[in-house]
Coordinates of C-alpha atoms and ligand atoms in Angstrom, one line a residue:
X1 CA 0.0 0.0 0.0
X2 CA 1.4 3.4 -1.0
X3 CA 0.4 6.3 1.1
X4 CA 1.4 9.9 0.7
X5 CA 2.3 12.3 3.6
X6 CA -1.0 14.2 3.0
X7 CA -3.0 10.9 3.0
X8 CA -1.5 9.6 6.2
X9 CA -2.2 12.9 8.0
X10 CA -5.8 12.8 6.8
X11 CA -6.3 9.1 7.5
X12 CA -5.3 9.8 11.1
X13 CA -7.4 12.8 11.7
X14 CA -10.5 11.5 9.8
X15 CA -10.3 8.2 11.7
X16 CA -10.5 9.9 15.1
X17 CA -13.0 12.4 13.9
X18 CA -15.2 9.4 13.0
X19 CA -14.8 8.3 16.6
X20 CA -16.0 11.7 17.8
X21 CA -12.6 13.3 18.6
X22 CA -12.0 17.0 18.1
X23 CA -8.9 17.7 16.0
X24 CA -6.8 20.2 17.9
X25 CA -3.8 22.1 16.5
X26 CA -0.2 21.3 17.1
X27 CA 1.2 23.3 20.0
X28 CA 4.4 25.2 19.6
X29 CA 7.6 23.1 19.5
X30 CA 9.0 25.6 22.2
X31 CA 6.8 24.9 25.2
X32 CA 4.7 27.8 26.5
X33 CA 4.8 28.7 30.1
X34 CA 6.8 25.6 31.0
X35 CA 10.4 26.2 32.2
X36 CA 10.9 22.5 32.9
X37 CA 11.5 21.3 29.4
X38 CA 13.4 22.8 26.4
X39 CA 11.2 21.4 23.7
X40 CA 7.8 19.7 23.2
X41 CA 8.7 16.0 23.2
X42 CA 5.3 14.4 22.9
X43 CA 1.7 15.3 22.0
X44 CA 0.7 14.8 25.6
X45 CA 3.1 17.3 27.0
X46 CA 1.0 20.5 26.3
X47 CA -2.0 18.5 27.6
X48 CA -0.7 17.8 31.1
X49 CA -3.2 20.1 32.9
X50 CA -6.0 18.3 31.2
X51 CA -4.6 14.8 31.9
X52 CA -4.5 15.9 35.5
X53 CA -8.2 16.7 35.5
X54 CA -8.7 20.2 34.1
X55 CA -11.5 20.5 31.6
X56 CA -10.3 20.8 27.9
X57 CA -12.4 23.4 25.9
X58 CA -12.6 21.0 22.9
X59 CA -14.0 18.1 25.0
X60 CA -12.9 14.7 26.3
X61 CA -11.7 13.2 23.0
X62 CA -8.9 14.8 21.3
X63 CA -6.6 14.1 18.3
X64 CA -3.8 15.9 16.7
X65 CA -0.4 15.9 14.9
X66 CA 2.2 17.5 17.1
X67 CA 5.6 18.9 16.2
X68 CA 8.1 17.2 18.5
X69 CA 11.8 17.5 19.2
X70 CA 13.8 14.9 21.1
X71 CA 17.4 15.9 21.5
X72 CA 18.5 12.9 23.5
X73 CA 18.7 11.1 20.1
X74 CA 21.1 13.6 18.5
X75 CA 24.0 11.1 18.5
X76 CA 21.8 8.4 17.1
X77 CA 21.0 10.3 13.9
X78 CA 22.7 8.7 10.9
X79 CA 20.8 5.4 10.8
X80 CA 17.5 4.7 8.8
X81 CA 15.1 5.8 11.5
X82 CA 16.4 8.2 14.2
X83 CA 15.3 11.8 14.0
X84 CA 15.6 14.8 16.3
X85 CA 12.4 16.3 14.9
X86 CA 9.3 14.2 14.2
X87 CA 5.6 14.5 13.9
X88 CA 3.6 12.6 16.5
X89 CA 0.1 11.6 15.5
X90 CA -1.8 11.3 18.8
X91 CA -5.2 10.9 20.4
X92 CA -6.5 11.2 23.9
X93 CA -9.3 10.2 26.1
X94 CA -9.7 12.6 29.1
X95 CA -11.5 10.4 31.5
X96 CA -13.7 9.0 28.7
X97 CA -13.1 5.7 26.9
X98 CA -10.3 3.4 28.1
X99 CA -8.4 0.2 27.3
X100 CA -10.9 -2.0 25.4
X101 CA -12.1 0.8 23.0
X102 CA -8.6 2.0 22.4
X103 CA -7.1 -1.4 21.6
X104 CA -10.1 -2.2 19.3
X105 CA -9.6 1.2 17.4
X106 CA -5.8 0.6 17.2
X107 CA -6.4 -2.7 15.6
X108 CA -9.0 -1.2 13.3
X109 CA -6.7 1.6 12.2
X110 CA -3.7 -0.6 11.6
X111 CA -5.5 -3.2 9.6
X112 CA -8.3 -1.4 7.9
X113 CA -6.9 2.1 7.3
X114 CA -3.2 1.3 7.0
X115 CA -3.7 -2.1 5.5
X116 CA -1.4 -4.2 7.7
X117 CA -2.3 -7.8 8.0
X118 CA -3.3 -9.2 11.4
X119 CA -0.4 -11.7 11.2
X120 CA 2.1 -8.9 10.7
X121 CA 1.3 -7.3 14.1
X122 CA 3.1 -7.9 17.4
X123 CA 2.3 -6.1 20.6
X124 CA 3.8 -5.7 24.0
X125 CA 1.9 -5.4 27.3
X126 CA 3.1 -4.6 30.8
X127 CA 4.5 -7.6 32.6
X128 CA 3.9 -6.2 36.1
X129 CA 6.3 -5.2 38.8
X130 CA 6.3 -4.4 42.6
X131 CA 4.1 -1.4 42.1
X132 CA 1.5 -2.4 39.5
X133 CA 0.1 -5.7 38.3
X134 CA 0.5 -7.5 35.0
X135 CA -1.7 -5.9 32.3
X136 CA -3.9 -8.9 31.6
X137 CA -6.7 -6.6 30.5
X138 CA -4.7 -5.2 27.6
X139 CA -3.6 -8.7 26.5
X140 CA -7.3 -9.9 26.6
X141 CA -8.3 -6.9 24.5
X142 CA -5.7 -7.8 21.9
X143 CA -6.9 -11.5 22.0
X144 CA -10.4 -10.3 21.4
X145 CA -9.2 -8.7 18.1
X146 CA -7.9 -12.1 17.0
X147 CA -4.2 -11.8 18.0
X148 CA -2.6 -15.1 18.9
X149 CA -0.6 -15.6 22.1
X150 CA 2.7 -15.7 20.1
X151 CA 1.9 -12.1 18.9
X152 CA 1.5 -10.8 22.5
X153 CA 4.6 -10.2 24.5
X154 CA 4.9 -9.2 28.2
X155 CA 7.8 -6.9 29.1
X156 CA 8.5 -4.3 31.7
X157 CA 11.0 -2.5 29.5
X158 CA 9.3 0.3 27.5
X159 CA 5.9 -0.6 28.9
X160 CA 5.4 2.1 31.4
X161 CA 4.9 5.8 30.6
X162 CA 4.9 8.7 33.0
X163 CA 6.6 12.0 33.6
X164 CA 9.7 12.2 35.7
X165 CA 8.2 14.2 38.5
X166 CA 5.1 12.2 39.1
X167 CA 1.5 12.8 38.0
X168 CA -0.7 10.6 35.8
X169 CA 1.0 7.4 34.6
X170 CA 0.3 3.9 33.7
X171 CA 1.1 0.8 31.7
X172 CA 1.3 1.0 27.9
X173 CA 0.9 -1.4 25.0
X174 CA 3.3 -0.8 22.1
X175 CA 2.5 -2.0 18.6
X176 CA 5.1 -3.3 16.2
X177 CA 5.1 -4.5 12.6
X178 CA 6.9 -7.8 12.0
X179 CA 8.8 -7.2 8.8
X180 CA 9.0 -11.0 8.2
X181 CA 12.8 -11.6 9.0
X182 CA 13.5 -14.8 10.8
X183 CA 13.7 -14.5 14.6
X184 CA 17.2 -13.8 15.9
X185 CA 17.0 -16.5 18.5
X186 CA 14.6 -18.2 21.0
X187 CA 14.2 -15.0 23.0
X188 CA 13.6 -12.7 20.0
X189 CA 10.8 -10.3 20.9
X190 CA 9.6 -6.8 19.7
X191 CA 12.0 -5.0 22.1
X192 CA 15.1 -6.5 20.7
X193 CA 17.0 -4.6 18.1
X194 CA 17.6 -7.3 15.5
X195 CA 15.4 -5.5 13.0
X196 CA 12.6 -8.0 12.8
X197 CA 10.2 -5.7 14.5
X198 CA 9.5 -1.9 13.9
X199 CA 7.6 0.0 16.6
X200 CA 4.8 2.1 15.1
X201 CA 2.4 3.1 17.9
X202 CA 2.1 3.4 21.7
X203 CA -1.1 3.3 23.7
X204 CA -0.6 4.6 27.2
X205 CA -3.3 3.8 29.8
X206 CA -3.0 6.4 32.4
X207 CA -4.8 4.7 35.3
X208 CA -2.6 5.7 38.2
X209 CA -1.4 8.8 39.9
X210 CA 2.3 8.7 41.0
X211 CA 2.5 10.3 44.4
X212 CA 5.5 12.3 45.7
X213 CA 6.7 9.2 47.7
X214 CA 6.7 7.2 44.5
X215 CA 3.7 5.0 45.3
X216 CA 0.8 4.6 43.0
X217 CA -2.9 5.4 43.6
X218 CA -5.7 4.4 41.2
X219 CA -7.1 7.4 39.3
X220 CA -10.8 7.8 39.1
X221 CA -10.3 9.9 36.0
X222 CA -8.6 7.4 33.6
X223 CA -7.0 8.7 30.5
X224 CA -5.7 7.3 27.2
X225 CA -2.6 8.9 25.6
X226 CA -1.4 7.4 22.3
X227 CA 1.3 8.4 19.9
X228 CA 2.3 7.2 16.5
X229 CA 5.5 8.3 14.7
X230 CA 4.5 9.8 11.4
X231 CA 7.8 9.5 9.5
X232 CA 8.5 5.9 10.6
X233 CA 5.0 4.8 9.7
X234 CA 5.2 6.5 6.3
X235 CA 8.6 4.8 5.6
X236 CA 7.2 1.4 6.6
X237 CA 4.0 1.8 4.6
X238 CA 5.9 2.7 1.5
X239 CA 8.3 -0.2 1.9
X240 CA 11.5 1.9 2.0
X241 CA 12.0 1.4 5.7
X242 CA 14.3 4.5 5.6
X243 CA 12.7 7.7 6.8
X244 CA 15.1 9.8 4.7
X245 CA 13.8 8.1 1.5
X246 CA 10.2 9.1 2.1
X247 CA 8.7 12.1 0.2
X248 CA 9.1 14.2 3.3
X249 CA 12.8 14.5 2.7
X250 CA 12.8 14.0 -1.1
X251 CA 13.2 17.6 -2.3
X252 CA 15.8 18.4 0.2
X253 CA 17.7 15.2 -0.5
X254 CA 17.7 15.8 -4.2
X255 CA 18.8 19.4 -3.7
X256 CA 21.7 18.3 -1.6
X257 CA 22.7 15.7 -4.2
X258 CA 22.6 18.5 -6.8
X259 CA 24.6 20.9 -4.7
X260 CA 27.2 18.4 -3.6
X261 CA 27.4 16.3 -6.8
X262 CA 27.3 13.3 -4.5
X263 CA 24.8 10.5 -4.1
X264 CA 22.7 9.9 -0.9
X265 CA 23.1 6.1 -1.1
X266 CA 26.9 6.4 -1.1
X267 CA 27.0 9.0 1.7
X268 CA 24.3 7.9 4.0
X269 CA 25.5 9.3 7.4
X270 CA 26.5 12.8 6.4
X271 CA 23.3 13.2 4.2
X272 CA 21.1 12.0 7.1
X273 CA 22.7 14.3 9.6
X274 CA 22.3 17.3 7.4
X275 CA 18.8 16.5 6.4
X276 CA 17.6 15.8 9.9
X277 CA 19.4 18.6 11.7
X278 CA 18.5 21.2 9.1
X279 CA 14.8 20.2 9.3
X280 CA 14.8 20.5 13.1
X281 CA 16.6 23.9 12.9
X282 CA 14.0 25.2 10.5
X283 CA 11.2 24.2 12.9
X284 CA 12.9 25.8 15.9
X285 CA 13.6 29.0 14.0
X286 CA 10.3 29.0 12.2
X287 CA 8.1 28.5 15.2
X288 CA 6.0 31.6 16.2
X289 CA 8.0 31.4 19.4
X290 CA 11.2 30.8 17.4
X291 CA 14.6 31.7 18.9
X292 CA 18.0 32.3 17.3
X293 CA 21.1 30.2 18.0
X294 CA 22.8 31.0 21.2
X295 CA 24.9 29.5 24.0
X296 CA 22.1 28.6 26.4
X297 CA 19.1 26.3 26.5
X298 CA 17.1 25.9 23.2
X299 CA 19.4 28.3 21.4
X300 CA 22.4 26.1 22.3
X301 CA 20.7 23.0 20.9
X302 CA 19.9 24.9 17.8
X303 CA 23.5 26.0 17.4
X304 CA 24.8 22.4 17.9
X305 CA 22.4 21.1 15.2
X306 CA 23.4 23.8 12.7
X307 CA 27.1 23.4 13.4
X308 CA 27.0 19.6 13.0
X309 CA 25.1 20.1 9.7
X310 CA 27.8 22.5 8.5
X311 CA 30.6 20.1 9.4
X312 CA 28.8 17.3 7.5
X313 CA 28.5 19.6 4.5
X314 CA 32.2 19.9 4.6
X315 CA 32.5 16.2 4.6
X316 CA 30.6 16.3 1.4
X317 CA 33.1 18.9 0.2
X318 CA 30.5 21.6 0.2
X319 CA 32.1 24.8 1.3
X320 CA 29.6 27.4 0.1
X321 CA 26.8 28.7 2.3
X322 CA 24.0 26.5 1.3
X323 CA 21.8 26.1 4.4
X324 CA 19.2 28.7 3.3
X325 CA 18.9 26.9 -0.1
X326 CA 18.2 23.6 1.7
X327 CA 15.9 25.3 4.2
X328 CA 13.8 26.6 1.4
X329 CA 12.9 22.9 0.5
X330 CA 11.8 22.3 4.1
X331 CA 9.6 25.4 4.2
X332 CA 8.0 24.5 0.9
X333 CA 7.3 20.9 2.0
X334 CA 5.6 21.9 5.3
X335 CA 4.1 25.3 4.9
X336 CA 0.6 23.9 4.1
X337 CA 0.4 22.5 7.6
X338 CA 2.7 24.8 9.4
X339 CA 2.1 28.3 7.9
X340 CA 4.3 29.8 10.6
X341 CA 7.3 28.5 8.6
X342 CA 6.3 30.8 5.7
X343 CA 5.5 33.7 8.0
X344 CA 8.9 33.4 9.7
X345 CA 10.9 32.6 6.6
X346 CA 13.1 35.7 6.7
X347 CA 14.1 35.0 10.2
X348 CA 14.9 31.3 9.4
X349 CA 17.0 32.3 6.4
X350 CA 18.8 35.2 8.1
X351 CA 19.7 33.2 11.2
X352 CA 21.0 30.3 9.2
X353 CA 23.1 32.5 7.1
X354 CA 24.5 34.4 10.1
X355 CA 25.3 31.2 11.9
X356 CA 27.0 29.7 8.8
X357 CA 29.1 32.9 8.5
X358 CA 29.9 33.0 12.2
X359 CA 31.0 29.4 12.3
X360 CA 32.9 29.6 9.0
X361 CA 35.3 32.0 10.7
X362 CA 36.5 29.4 13.1
X363 CA 35.7 26.0 11.7
X364 CA 38.7 25.7 9.4
X365 CA 41.2 26.6 12.1
X366 CA 39.3 24.5 14.6
X367 CA 39.4 21.4 12.4
X368 CA 43.2 21.8 12.1
X369 CA 43.5 22.1 15.9
X370 CA 41.3 19.0 16.2
X371 CA 43.8 17.1 14.0
X372 CA 46.6 18.1 16.3
X373 CA 44.5 17.1 19.4
X374 CA 43.7 13.7 17.9
X375 CA 47.4 13.1 17.1
X376 CA 48.5 13.6 20.6
X377 CA 45.6 11.9 22.4
X378 CA 46.4 9.5 25.2
X379 CA 44.4 6.7 26.8
X380 CA 41.8 7.1 24.0
X381 CA 40.4 10.2 25.6
X382 CA 40.3 14.0 25.0
X383 CA 40.5 15.7 28.3
X384 CA 37.9 18.2 29.4
X385 CA 40.1 21.2 29.3
X386 CA 41.0 20.6 25.6
X387 CA 37.3 20.0 24.7
X388 CA 36.5 23.2 26.4
X389 CA 39.2 25.0 24.5
X390 CA 37.8 23.7 21.3
X391 CA 34.4 25.0 22.4
X392 CA 35.5 28.4 23.7
X393 CA 38.0 29.3 20.9
X394 CA 36.6 27.6 17.9
X395 CA 32.9 27.3 18.7
X396 CA 32.9 23.5 18.7
X397 CA 29.9 22.3 20.8
X398 CA 30.8 19.2 23.0
X399 CA 28.6 16.9 20.9
X400 CA 30.4 18.1 17.8
X401 CA 33.9 17.3 19.3
X402 CA 32.5 13.9 20.5
X403 CA 31.2 13.1 17.0
X404 CA 34.6 13.8 15.4
X405 CA 36.5 12.0 18.2
X406 CA 34.2 8.9 17.8
X407 CA 35.3 8.6 14.2
X408 CA 38.8 7.9 15.6
X409 CA 37.5 5.7 18.4
X410 CA 38.4 8.4 20.9
X411 CA 36.2 9.5 23.8
X412 CA 35.8 12.9 25.4
X413 CA 35.9 13.6 29.1
X414 CA 32.4 15.1 29.4
X415 CA 32.6 15.6 33.2
X416 CA 35.9 17.5 32.7
X417 CA 34.3 19.6 30.0
X418 CA 31.3 20.4 32.1
X419 CA 33.5 21.5 35.0
X420 CA 35.3 24.0 32.8
X421 CA 32.1 25.0 31.2
X422 CA 30.4 25.7 34.4
X423 CA 33.3 27.7 35.7
X424 CA 32.8 29.9 32.6
X425 CA 29.1 30.2 32.2
X426 CA 26.6 31.8 34.5
X427 CA 24.1 29.2 33.5
X428 CA 25.0 25.6 34.2
X429 CA 24.9 23.4 31.2
X430 CA 23.9 20.5 33.3
X431 CA 20.9 22.4 34.3
X432 CA 20.0 22.9 30.7
X433 CA 20.6 19.2 29.9
X434 CA 18.3 18.3 32.8
X435 CA 15.5 20.0 31.0
X436 CA 15.8 17.6 28.0
X437 CA 14.6 14.8 30.2
X438 CA 11.2 16.3 30.5
X439 CA 9.2 16.7 33.6
X440 CA 5.9 17.7 34.9
X441 CA 5.0 21.1 33.7
X442 CA 5.1 23.6 36.5
X443 CA 1.6 24.4 37.6
X444 CA 2.4 25.7 41.1
X445 CA 0.3 28.5 42.6
X446 CA 3.3 30.8 42.4
X447 CA 3.8 30.3 38.7
X448 CA 0.1 30.9 38.1
X449 CA 0.6 34.3 39.9
X450 CA 3.5 35.1 37.6
X451 CA 1.3 34.2 34.5
X452 CA -1.2 36.7 35.7
X453 CA 1.5 39.3 36.3
X454 CA 2.6 38.9 32.6
X455 CA -0.9 39.7 31.4
X456 CA -1.1 42.8 33.6
X457 CA 2.4 43.9 32.5
X458 CA 1.6 43.5 28.8
X459 CA -1.6 45.5 29.2
X460 CA 0.2 48.4 30.9
X461 CA 3.1 48.3 28.4
X462 CA 0.5 48.7 25.6
X463 CA -1.1 51.6 27.4
X464 CA 2.3 53.2 27.7
X465 CA 3.8 52.5 24.3
X466 CA 0.8 51.6 22.0
X467 CA -0.5 48.5 20.5
X468 CA 2.6 47.6 18.5
X469 CA 4.0 46.3 21.8
X470 CA 3.3 42.5 21.8
X471 CA 4.5 39.6 23.9
X472 CA 7.3 37.8 22.2
X473 CA 7.9 35.2 24.8
X474 CA 7.8 34.4 28.5
X475 CA 9.6 32.1 30.8
X476 CA 8.3 31.5 34.2
X477 CA 9.6 29.6 37.2
X478 CA 8.2 29.7 40.7
X479 CA 11.0 32.1 41.5
X480 CA 10.8 34.7 38.8
X481 CA 9.3 35.8 35.5
X482 CA 10.9 36.8 32.3
X483 CA 8.9 38.6 29.7
X484 CA 10.0 39.5 26.2
X485 CA 8.1 42.1 24.1
X486 CA 8.5 44.0 20.9
X487 CA 9.9 47.5 21.5
X488 CA 12.8 49.1 19.8
X489 CA 14.6 51.0 22.5
X490 CA 15.8 50.8 26.1
X491 CA 13.1 51.9 28.7
X492 CA 14.1 54.8 30.9
X493 CA 14.3 54.5 34.7
X494 CA 11.2 56.7 35.0
X495 CA 9.2 54.4 32.6
X496 CA 10.3 51.3 34.5
X497 CA 9.2 52.9 37.8
X498 CA 5.8 53.9 36.2
X499 CA 5.3 50.4 34.9
X500 CA 6.1 48.9 38.3
X501 CA 3.7 51.3 40.1
X502 CA 0.9 50.6 37.6
X503 CA 1.2 46.8 37.9
X504 CA 1.1 47.2 41.7
X505 CA -1.9 49.4 41.4
X506 CA -3.8 46.7 39.5
X507 CA -2.7 44.2 42.2
X508 CA -3.9 46.6 44.9
X509 CA -7.3 46.8 43.3
X510 CA -7.9 43.1 44.0
X511 CA -9.6 42.5 40.6
X512 CA -11.0 39.0 40.0
X513 CA -9.4 37.0 37.1
X514 CA -12.1 35.3 35.1
X515 CA -11.9 32.6 32.5
X516 CA -14.3 31.9 29.7
X517 CA -14.3 29.4 26.8
X518 CA -14.9 30.8 23.4
X519 CA -14.2 30.0 19.8
X520 CA -11.1 31.8 18.4
X521 CA -13.3 34.0 16.2
X522 CA -15.3 35.1 19.2
X523 CA -12.2 35.8 21.2
X524 CA -10.7 37.8 18.3
X525 CA -13.9 39.8 17.8
X526 CA -13.8 40.8 21.5
X527 CA -10.2 42.1 21.0
X528 CA -8.6 39.5 23.1
X529 CA -4.8 39.4 22.7
X530 CA -3.1 36.2 21.5
X531 CA -1.6 34.4 18.6
X532 CA -4.4 33.7 16.2
X533 CA -2.7 31.0 14.3
X534 CA -4.8 27.9 15.0
X535 CA -6.2 26.0 12.1
X536 CA -9.2 24.2 13.3
X537 CA -12.4 26.2 13.7
X538 CA -13.9 23.7 16.1
X539 CA -11.2 24.6 18.6
X540 CA -12.3 26.5 21.6
X541 CA -9.9 28.6 23.6
X542 CA -9.7 30.0 27.1
X543 CA -10.0 33.8 27.4
X544 CA -8.7 35.2 30.7
X545 CA -10.1 38.6 31.7
X546 CA -8.8 40.9 34.4
X547 CA -11.5 43.5 34.8
X548 CA -11.1 46.2 32.2
X549 CA -7.3 45.9 32.3
X550 CA -6.6 42.9 30.2
X551 CA -8.2 40.2 28.0
X552 CA -5.9 37.5 26.6
X553 CA -6.2 34.1 25.0
X554 CA -4.1 31.8 27.1
X555 CA -4.0 28.2 28.4
X556 CA -3.5 29.3 32.0
X557 CA -3.4 28.6 34.8
X558 CA -3.9 31.9 36.5
X559 CA -4.4 33.5 39.9
X560 CA -8.1 33.9 40.8
X561 CA -7.7 37.5 42.0
X562 CA -4.9 40.0 41.3
X563 CA -4.9 40.7 45.1
X564 CA -3.1 37.4 45.6
X565 CA 0.0 38.4 43.6
X566 CA 2.0 40.2 46.3
X567 CA 4.4 43.0 45.5
X568 CA 5.7 43.3 41.9
X569 CA 9.3 44.4 41.5
X570 CA 11.3 44.8 38.2
X571 CA 14.9 43.4 38.5
X572 CA 16.2 44.3 35.1
X573 CA 15.3 45.5 31.6
X574 CA 17.6 44.6 28.7
X575 CA 17.7 43.8 25.1
X576 CA 16.7 40.3 24.1
X577 CA 17.2 40.4 20.3
X578 CA 16.8 43.1 17.6
X579 CA 13.6 45.0 18.4
X580 CA 12.8 42.9 21.4
X581 CA 13.2 43.9 25.1
X582 CA 13.3 41.6 28.1
X583 CA 12.0 42.4 31.6
X584 CA 12.9 40.2 34.6
X585 CA 10.7 40.7 37.6
X586 CA 9.7 39.0 40.8
X587 CA 6.6 38.9 43.0
X588 CA 7.5 39.3 46.7
Ligands
LIG1 N1 3.3 9.8 25.4 C1 3.5 8.5 24.8 C2 4.8 8.4 24.0 O1 5.4 9.5 23.8 C3 2.3 8.3 23.8 O2 2.1 9.3 23.0 O3 5.1 7.4 23.6

């Protein structure tokens, strides 16, 4: 069965619409109001408040196709299926249907919509451990669909899904396609890596709540959270098995062959790294919350990806600046579903070009230095100080040095590197790495107060400087808020004082913060602030109103009354990027 990218997307959304699901848009790939993660890693992540019991405006049955980035796989990219960016097709039950319905629908979708034969399927179910029992229910549901016992495997590995910091969690059942290769041995099962089985889908049954002491409690509100990898499924359906051979990458792959004069099939690893990393970079830059390359957090990941792509271009003997040309193919391919890429195209192209120029100044000298380092390496390891020197002087991110070292079977002392790095950076890199691992979105009361403070501050800034002032980003932790907005000059001390006083005045007025659900069109008609980029009309949004001060479309959560916020104090006002100012403030 040959399926196109468009068809696969439609098959997914239409199937779940036929099961009364509302199609919701993909959230930003840069999480909003969540300082615990750098990128959106799964469709469920922006839905955490709803999985915890908050009512979703679109109902109890949701489906979407979410832009995701998982950077822990950076080093794996180069084979036929690992990607740093991917689209996750997902569906959710928020306390509605559960295991039996979901397994029956999974079977129906795989066999009737995607055309897999029942005999090709293999599934895993949770084998049970000290905390939770064996998932016999899921296995019975698969048997009810006609799967034989030799197609149902019980494991504990990869059969539990939850967030690092607790919250809703439960056993999952993963679905694999048996490609027909002989078993690699008597213990061959879907979780082994012999290549017989390819994972396509994961059904998570969130039936427990993990408490702070680690114990589990049964949830009265049981959820389903599923995710299917779009690229892998497409590759499998079309028989190539290689995600880079799907139509998704076709234009970019052919462009790279044309530019380099080299063939993909003869240069698999550099081609794959360039194609993957560039696509991810385009989605980070092209997001409506997009950020430029930098030395911290998301910007640092972006910088690593772009620089690794540049080095792999050099491996293909491409020394011209070609990233924007390749990026053009990515924008063209995706703009129909992600119009933000077209909207932010200039930013994408400018930043890629700037980064290419910046790195070009040091990469040649750095590569020479690297040759010397490799020649004098002892005990098969580059010490941390040297790795830091390569970073600091030549702009070689750690992963970049590691990649080159690995080609010579040499390791890098990462702890040593981190020590040097931490000594030189105000922001600990380890702290940033921590955020890749994901975690429960921060919904503490204090953070809710900070969210409300950003709304008040934005309203006052617009009163002061006019409606061209718009929020460009925010980052909130329970300790402080950071708020970026469009404005083209430094604020004066008097203006800052006025702003602070006005925000405190609104706090002093003890105004109730109210929330209503509306369609986007209604919200827009009422003049609510927000990004009106959603694609699905059925989608309802939350509109938070603070008296006559502010009205904004926002996911929340918020304070219930401005009087709860405490005293607002501005710590700093500075430039964030061209035409964007940043205010750091605290509530005391
Ligand atoms: N959250 C689950 C996963 O990422 C299902 O979407 O696999």
